[in-house]
PDB file of C-alpha atoms in Angstrom:
ATOM      1  CA  MET J 486      22.876  29.556  72.925  1.00  0.00           C
ATOM      2  CA  VAL J 487      24.503  30.220  76.252  1.00  0.00           C
ATOM      3  CA  SER J 488      23.493  33.912  76.137  1.00  0.00           C
ATOM      4  CA  LEU J 489      19.964  32.792  75.258  1.00  0.00           C
ATOM      5  CA  ALA J 490      19.724  30.154  78.105  1.00  0.00           C
ATOM      6  CA  ALA J 491      21.162  32.831  80.636  1.00  0.00           C
ATOM      7  CA  TYR J 492      18.522  35.399  79.521  1.00  0.00           C
ATOM      8  CA  LEU J 493      15.835  32.629  79.924  1.00  0.00           C
ATOM      9  CA  GLN J 494      17.066  32.029  83.600  1.00  0.00           C
ATOM     10  CA  TRP J 495      17.189  35.864  84.181  1.00  0.00           C
ATOM     11  CA  LEU J 496      13.607  35.946  83.050  1.00  0.00           C
ATOM     12  CA  GLY J 497      12.713  32.980  85.200  1.00  0.00           C
ATOM     13  CA  GLU J 498      11.626  31.038  82.170  1.00  0.00           C
ATOM     14  CA  TRP J 499      14.106  28.156  82.278  1.00  0.00           C
ATOM     15  CA  HIS J 500      12.275  24.921  82.903  1.00  0.00           C
ATOM     16  CA  TRP J 501      13.782  21.440  83.101  1.00  0.00           C
ATOM     17  CA  ARG J 502      10.349  19.667  82.971  1.00  0.00           C
ATOM     18  CA  PRO J 503       8.062  20.231  80.091  1.00  0.00           C
ATOM     19  CA  ASN J 504       4.643  20.918  81.002  1.00  0.00           C
ATOM     20  CA  TRP J 505       2.401  18.356  79.211  1.00  0.00           C
ATOM     21  CA  SER J 506      -1.047  19.595  80.968  1.00  0.00           C
ATOM     22  CA  PHE J 507      -2.086  21.401  77.554  1.00  0.00           C
ATOM     23  CA  LEU J 508      -1.962  17.816  75.596  1.00  0.00           C
ATOM     24  CA  THR J 509      -5.634  16.726  76.499  1.00  0.00           C
ATOM     25  CA  PRO J 510      -7.016  13.388  75.291  1.00  0.00           C
ATOM     26  CA  ALA J 511      -9.076  15.167  72.681  1.00  0.00           C
ATOM     27  CA  LEU J 512      -5.854  17.280  71.350  1.00  0.00           C
ATOM     28  CA  ARG J 513      -3.660  14.198  71.291  1.00  0.00           C
ATOM     29  CA  SER J 514      -6.074  12.216  69.286  1.00  0.00           C
ATOM     30  CA  GLU J 515      -6.435  15.050  66.959  1.00  0.00           C
ATOM     31  CA  MET J 516      -2.640  15.325  66.688  1.00  0.00           C
ATOM     32  CA  LEU J 517      -2.184  11.794  66.096  1.00  0.00           C
ATOM     33  CA  ARG J 518      -4.631  11.649  63.441  1.00  0.00           C
ATOM     34  CA  PHE J 519      -3.126  14.571  61.798  1.00  0.00           C
ATOM     35  CA  ILE J 520       0.339  13.244  61.932  1.00  0.00           C
ATOM     36  CA  GLY J 521      -1.028  10.013  60.639  1.00  0.00           C
ATOM     37  CA  PHE J 522      -2.648  11.298  57.464  1.00  0.00           C
ATOM     38  CA  GLY J 523       0.120  13.676  56.838  1.00  0.00           C
ATOM     39  CA  ALA J 524       2.572  10.677  56.766  1.00  0.00           C
ATOM     40  CA  LEU J 525       0.143   8.769  54.494  1.00  0.00           C
ATOM     41  CA  GLY J 526      -0.291  11.754  52.346  1.00  0.00           C
ATOM     42  CA  GLY J 527       3.684  12.221  51.939  1.00  0.00           C
ATOM     43  CA  PHE J 528       3.590   8.573  51.022  1.00  0.00           C
ATOM     44  CA  ALA J 529       0.922   9.244  48.401  1.00  0.00           C
ATOM     45  CA  LEU J 530       2.561  12.213  46.971  1.00  0.00           C
ATOM     46  CA  GLN J 531       5.936  10.446  46.840  1.00  0.00           C
ATOM     47  CA  MET J 532       4.185   7.323  44.975  1.00  0.00           C
ATOM     48  CA  ALA J 533       2.117   9.598  42.586  1.00  0.00           C
ATOM     49  CA  SER J 534       5.383  11.528  41.457  1.00  0.00           C
ATOM     50  CA  LYS J 535       7.766   8.806  41.077  1.00  0.00           C
ATOM     51  CA  ILE J 536       5.415   5.955  39.592  1.00  0.00           C
ATOM     52  CA  ASP J 537       5.768   7.220  35.980  1.00  0.00           C
ATOM     53  CA  ILE J 538       9.746   6.635  35.944  1.00  0.00           C
ATOM     54  CA  PHE J 539       8.879   2.988  37.124  1.00  0.00           C
ATOM     55  CA  MET J 540       5.957   2.504  34.605  1.00  0.00           C
ATOM     56  CA  VAL J 541       8.224   3.789  31.733  1.00  0.00           C
ATOM     57  CA  GLY J 542      10.902   1.032  32.436  1.00  0.00           C
ATOM     58  CA  SER J 543       7.906  -1.609  32.834  1.00  0.00           C
ATOM     59  CA  LEU J 544       5.834  -0.595  29.897  1.00  0.00           C
ATOM     60  CA  GLY J 545       8.717   0.602  27.764  1.00  0.00           C
ATOM     61  CA  THR J 546      12.342   0.087  27.789  1.00  0.00           C
ATOM     62  CA  LEU J 547      15.044   0.673  30.731  1.00  0.00           C
ATOM     63  CA  LYS J 548      16.894   3.149  28.315  1.00  0.00           C
ATOM     64  CA  SER J 549      13.836   5.173  27.910  1.00  0.00           C
ATOM     65  CA  ALA J 550      13.358   5.056  31.811  1.00  0.00           C
ATOM     66  CA  GLY J 551      16.861   6.613  32.254  1.00  0.00           C
ATOM     67  CA  VAL J 552      16.316   9.102  29.616  1.00  0.00           C
ATOM     68  CA  TYR J 553      12.777  10.176  31.153  1.00  0.00           C
ATOM     69  CA  ALA J 554      14.584  10.348  34.552  1.00  0.00           C
ATOM     70  CA  ILE J 555      17.339  12.740  33.552  1.00  0.00           C
ATOM     71  CA  THR J 556      15.211  15.062  31.483  1.00  0.00           C
ATOM     72  CA  ALA J 557      12.404  15.210  34.149  1.00  0.00           C
ATOM     73  CA  TYR J 558      15.081  15.865  36.808  1.00  0.00           C
ATOM     74  CA  MET J 559      16.107  18.933  34.502  1.00  0.00           C
ATOM     75  CA  ALA J 560      12.553  20.276  34.622  1.00  0.00           C
ATOM     76  CA  THR J 561      12.587  20.380  38.631  1.00  0.00           C
ATOM     77  CA  ALA J 562      15.084  23.422  38.190  1.00  0.00           C
ATOM     78  CA  ILE J 563      11.697  25.234  37.641  1.00  0.00           C
ATOM     79  CA  ASP J 564      10.589  24.632  41.362  1.00  0.00           C
ATOM     80  CA  ILE J 565      13.690  26.637  42.821  1.00  0.00           C
ATOM     81  CA  PRO J 566      11.389  29.621  43.581  1.00  0.00           C
ATOM     82  CA  THR J 567       8.583  27.346  44.866  1.00  0.00           C
ATOM     83  CA  LYS J 568      10.147  25.911  48.000  1.00  0.00           C
ATOM     84  CA  SER J 569      11.213  29.160  49.346  1.00  0.00           C
ATOM     85  CA  LEU J 570       7.913  31.116  48.822  1.00  0.00           C
ATOM     86  CA  TYR J 571       6.182  28.102  50.175  1.00  0.00           C
ATOM     87  CA  ALA J 572       8.122  27.798  53.249  1.00  0.00           C
ATOM     88  CA  ALA J 573       7.824  31.517  53.960  1.00  0.00           C
ATOM     89  CA  SER J 574       3.901  31.592  53.261  1.00  0.00           C
ATOM     90  CA  ALA J 575       3.205  28.387  55.266  1.00  0.00           C
ATOM     91  CA  SER J 576       2.928  30.043  58.513  1.00  0.00           C
ATOM     92  CA  SER J 577       0.756  32.911  57.035  1.00  0.00           C
ATOM     93  CA  VAL J 578      -1.661  30.312  55.419  1.00  0.00           C
ATOM     94  CA  ALA J 579      -2.215  28.679  58.866  1.00  0.00           C
ATOM     95  CA  LYS J 580      -2.695  31.968  60.748  1.00  0.00           C
ATOM     96  CA  TYR J 581      -5.314  33.213  58.024  1.00  0.00           C
ATOM     97  CA  LEU J 582      -7.170  30.163  58.041  1.00  0.00           C
ATOM     98  CA  ALA J 583      -7.250  29.895  62.031  1.00  0.00           C
ATOM     99  CA  ASP J 584      -8.510  33.555  62.023  1.00  0.00           C
ATOM    100  CA  ASP J 585     -10.832  32.942  59.244  1.00  0.00           C
ATOM    101  CA  ASN J 586      -9.144  36.003  57.473  1.00  0.00           C
ATOM    102  CA  ARG J 587     -10.334  35.412  54.038  1.00  0.00           C
ATOM    103  CA  PRO J 588      -9.324  38.956  52.645  1.00  0.00           C
ATOM    104  CA  GLU J 589      -5.774  38.692  53.718  1.00  0.00           C
ATOM    105  CA  MET J 590      -5.947  34.496  52.708  1.00  0.00           C
ATOM    106  CA  GLU J 591      -6.886  35.619  49.023  1.00  0.00           C
ATOM    107  CA  ARG J 592      -4.562  38.477  48.822  1.00  0.00           C
ATOM    108  CA  LEU J 593      -1.574  36.215  49.849  1.00  0.00           C
ATOM    109  CA  TYR J 594      -2.817  33.550  47.325  1.00  0.00           C
ATOM    110  CA  GLN J 595      -3.000  35.776  44.301  1.00  0.00           C
ATOM    111  CA  LYS J 596       0.456  37.380  45.338  1.00  0.00           C
ATOM    112  CA  VAL J 597       2.202  34.062  45.584  1.00  0.00           C
ATOM    113  CA  SER J 598       0.454  32.600  42.380  1.00  0.00           C
ATOM    114  CA  ILE J 599       1.423  35.442  40.447  1.00  0.00           C
ATOM    115  CA  ASN J 600       4.800  35.598  41.631  1.00  0.00           C
ATOM    116  CA  LEU J 601       5.421  31.819  41.060  1.00  0.00           C
ATOM    117  CA  LEU J 602       3.818  31.832  37.731  1.00  0.00           C
ATOM    118  CA  VAL J 603       6.067  34.625  36.368  1.00  0.00           C
ATOM    119  CA  ALA J 604       9.132  33.050  37.829  1.00  0.00           C
ATOM    120  CA  GLY J 605       8.268  29.666  36.555  1.00  0.00           C
ATOM    121  CA  LEU J 606       7.569  30.826  33.140  1.00  0.00           C
ATOM    122  CA  LEU J 607      10.804  32.627  32.997  1.00  0.00           C
ATOM    123  CA  LEU J 608      12.907  29.730  34.089  1.00  0.00           C
ATOM    124  CA  PHE J 609      10.942  27.401  31.777  1.00  0.00           C
ATOM    125  CA  GLY J 610      11.438  29.632  28.882  1.00  0.00           C
ATOM    126  CA  ALA J 611      15.230  29.862  29.717  1.00  0.00           C
ATOM    127  CA  ILE J 612      15.619  26.011  30.009  1.00  0.00           C
ATOM    128  CA  TRP J 613      13.365  25.164  27.108  1.00  0.00           C
ATOM    129  CA  LEU J 614      15.221  27.824  24.685  1.00  0.00           C
ATOM    130  CA  SER J 615      18.680  26.376  26.031  1.00  0.00           C
ATOM    131  CA  ALA J 616      17.572  22.652  25.803  1.00  0.00           C
ATOM    132  CA  ASP J 617      19.786  21.689  22.887  1.00  0.00           C
ATOM    133  CA  SER J 618      22.742  23.355  24.356  1.00  0.00           C
ATOM    134  CA  LEU J 619      22.176  21.574  27.649  1.00  0.00           C
ATOM    135  CA  PHE J 620      21.871  18.234  25.989  1.00  0.00           C
ATOM    136  CA  ALA J 621      25.311  18.880  24.188  1.00  0.00           C
ATOM    137  CA  ILE J 622      27.303  19.339  27.296  1.00  0.00           C
ATOM    138  CA  VAL J 623      25.729  16.306  29.134  1.00  0.00           C
ATOM    139  CA  PRO J 624      27.355  12.910  28.754  1.00  0.00           C
ATOM    140  CA  ASN J 625      25.229  10.682  26.046  1.00  0.00           C
ATOM    141  CA  GLY J 626      23.739  13.870  25.066  1.00  0.00           C
ATOM    142  CA  ALA J 627      22.208  12.208  21.920  1.00  0.00           C
ATOM    143  CA  ALA J 628      20.448   9.776  23.749  1.00  0.00           C
ATOM    144  CA  VAL J 629      19.353  12.319  26.412  1.00  0.00           C
ATOM    145  CA  SER J 630      18.015  14.672  23.730  1.00  0.00           C
ATOM    146  CA  THR J 631      15.595  11.911  22.572  1.00  0.00           C
ATOM    147  CA  GLY J 632      13.633  12.964  26.010  1.00  0.00           C
ATOM    148  CA  LYS J 633      13.279  16.726  24.715  1.00  0.00           C
ATOM    149  CA  TYR J 634       9.532  16.770  24.756  1.00  0.00           C
ATOM    150  CA  VAL J 635       9.479  15.128  28.416  1.00  0.00           C
ATOM    151  CA  LEU J 636      11.443  18.109  29.254  1.00  0.00           C
ATOM    152  CA  LEU J 637       8.434  20.111  27.651  1.00  0.00           C
ATOM    153  CA  PHE J 638       5.650  18.414  29.154  1.00  0.00           C
ATOM    154  CA  ILE J 639       7.099  18.135  32.721  1.00  0.00           C
ATOM    155  CA  GLY J 640       8.028  21.624  32.744  1.00  0.00           C
ATOM    156  CA  LEU J 641       4.556  22.511  31.645  1.00  0.00           C
ATOM    157  CA  SER J 642       3.038  20.570  34.592  1.00  0.00           C
ATOM    158  CA  ARG J 643       5.446  22.534  36.936  1.00  0.00           C
ATOM    159  CA  ILE J 644       4.098  25.586  35.593  1.00  0.00           C
ATOM    160  CA  VAL J 645       0.657  24.511  36.299  1.00  0.00           C
ATOM    161  CA  GLU J 646       1.836  23.516  39.845  1.00  0.00           C
ATOM    162  CA  MET J 647       3.316  26.806  40.346  1.00  0.00           C
ATOM    163  CA  GLY J 648       0.360  28.838  38.831  1.00  0.00           C
ATOM    164  CA  THR J 649      -2.160  27.517  41.237  1.00  0.00           C
ATOM    165  CA  GLY J 650       0.000  28.885  44.280  1.00  0.00           C
ATOM    166  CA  LEU J 651      -0.909  27.770  47.830  1.00  0.00           C
ATOM    167  CA  ASN J 652      -3.981  25.538  47.159  1.00  0.00           C
ATOM    168  CA  ASN J 653      -2.763  22.512  48.588  1.00  0.00           C
ATOM    169  CA  TYR J 654      -1.546  24.233  51.799  1.00  0.00           C
ATOM    170  CA  MET J 655      -4.760  26.126  52.041  1.00  0.00           C
ATOM    171  CA  VAL J 656      -6.449  22.616  52.209  1.00  0.00           C
ATOM    172  CA  TYR J 657      -3.925  20.930  54.182  1.00  0.00           C
ATOM    173  CA  TYR J 658      -3.896  23.602  57.018  1.00  0.00           C
ATOM    174  CA  SER J 659      -7.514  23.721  57.139  1.00  0.00           C
ATOM    175  CA  LYS J 660     -10.350  21.326  58.871  1.00  0.00           C
ATOM    176  CA  TYR J 661     -10.426  19.822  55.429  1.00  0.00           C
ATOM    177  CA  TYR J 662      -7.006  18.438  55.411  1.00  0.00           C
ATOM    178  CA  LEU J 663      -8.562  14.815  54.857  1.00  0.00           C
ATOM    179  CA  TRP J 664      -9.359  16.002  51.283  1.00  0.00           C
ATOM    180  CA  SER J 665      -5.805  16.612  50.750  1.00  0.00           C
ATOM    181  CA  LEU J 666      -5.001  12.870  51.341  1.00  0.00           C
ATOM    182  CA  MET J 667      -7.888  11.805  49.311  1.00  0.00           C
ATOM    183  CA  SER J 668      -6.909  14.012  46.399  1.00  0.00           C
ATOM    184  CA  LEU J 669      -3.484  12.729  46.471  1.00  0.00           C
ATOM    185  CA  GLY J 670      -4.748   8.983  46.243  1.00  0.00           C
ATOM    186  CA  ILE J 671      -6.766  10.228  43.156  1.00  0.00           C
ATOM    187  CA  LEU J 672      -3.863  12.019  41.654  1.00  0.00           C
ATOM    188  CA  GLY J 673      -1.952   8.571  41.783  1.00  0.00           C
ATOM    189  CA  ILE J 674      -4.603   6.671  40.432  1.00  0.00           C
ATOM    190  CA  ALA J 675      -5.108   9.226  37.596  1.00  0.00           C
ATOM    191  CA  ASN J 676      -1.284   8.962  36.747  1.00  0.00           C
ATOM    192  CA  VAL J 677      -1.315   5.327  36.790  1.00  0.00           C
ATOM    193  CA  MET J 678      -4.304   5.015  34.361  1.00  0.00           C
ATOM    194  CA  PHE J 679      -3.017   7.873  32.106  1.00  0.00           C
ATOM    195  CA  ASN J 680       0.347   6.208  31.854  1.00  0.00           C
ATOM    196  CA  ILE J 681      -1.277   2.855  31.004  1.00  0.00           C
ATOM    197  CA  TRP J 682      -3.204   4.344  28.219  1.00  0.00           C
ATOM    198  CA  LEU J 683      -0.378   6.932  26.933  1.00  0.00           C
ATOM    199  CA  ILE J 684       3.071   5.095  27.329  1.00  0.00           C
ATOM    200  CA  PRO J 685       2.187   2.233  24.917  1.00  0.00           C
ATOM    201  CA  ARG J 686       1.209   4.771  22.272  1.00  0.00           C
ATOM    202  CA  TYR J 687       4.050   7.400  22.974  1.00  0.00           C
ATOM    203  CA  GLY J 688       6.467   5.963  24.901  1.00  0.00           C
ATOM    204  CA  MET J 689       8.339   8.205  27.495  1.00  0.00           C
ATOM    205  CA  ASN J 690       6.577  11.106  25.890  1.00  0.00           C
ATOM    206  CA  GLY J 691       3.209   9.667  26.898  1.00  0.00           C
ATOM    207  CA  ALA J 692       4.573   9.543  30.618  1.00  0.00           C
ATOM    208  CA  ALA J 693       5.436  13.165  30.472  1.00  0.00           C
ATOM    209  CA  ILE J 694       1.722  14.010  28.992  1.00  0.00           C
ATOM    210  CA  SER J 695       0.372  11.735  31.679  1.00  0.00           C
ATOM    211  CA  THR J 696       1.924  13.837  34.342  1.00  0.00           C
ATOM    212  CA  LEU J 697       0.725  17.144  32.924  1.00  0.00           C
ATOM    213  CA  LEU J 698      -2.675  15.653  32.780  1.00  0.00           C
ATOM    214  CA  SER J 699      -2.827  14.258  36.094  1.00  0.00           C
ATOM    215  CA  VAL J 700      -1.403  17.301  37.590  1.00  0.00           C
ATOM    216  CA  THR J 701      -3.689  19.769  35.825  1.00  0.00           C
ATOM    217  CA  CYS J 702      -6.844  17.596  36.982  1.00  0.00           C
ATOM    218  CA  TYR J 703      -5.622  17.662  40.695  1.00  0.00           C
ATOM    219  CA  ASN J 704      -5.225  21.316  40.685  1.00  0.00           C
ATOM    220  CA  ALA J 705      -8.211  22.013  38.769  1.00  0.00           C
TER     221      ALA J 705
END
């Protein structure tokens, strides 16, 4: 840090006072709107992704909600490659969209989608094939194993999400970012409606099927 500060001072670029002249009223308004809708989108995403656990407990039993939460969390291991690839690709997505470079955007989308899909299928296959062994080593494994098909359907929903790649980032960083918030709201409503329909019929497995259906519709 000290060497970097000294280098900036040597270049004559060490400034104590920020220059806010670039922040015009129009740009400030656009930034505030983007931040506001981004915060609402994040809240909607959390609601859409967590509402199933609440509804399993409300429409089923607290025990089934606990089993659902554990097995659904086990399925999130499939997402491990997603975060790193998304983080590495986000700046490229923003740049290609700003430059309207569709060939490079399409190439990046295909590359990320294929890599994530292959990685997701391999991880899902490994987790599903070893599911019984995993249940055998966790506390109260006999009870947790009743959520085996929750693991299956939540895992499949992760595969769908990974196979569609950067579609969410492409919308979020484009001028159509408001559609991202609207689609998240639709996802949440669809998840609730599917849960109301399926949980009374299939219990916690119904909630997992609901997640798979709503994620598939969202990414279609």
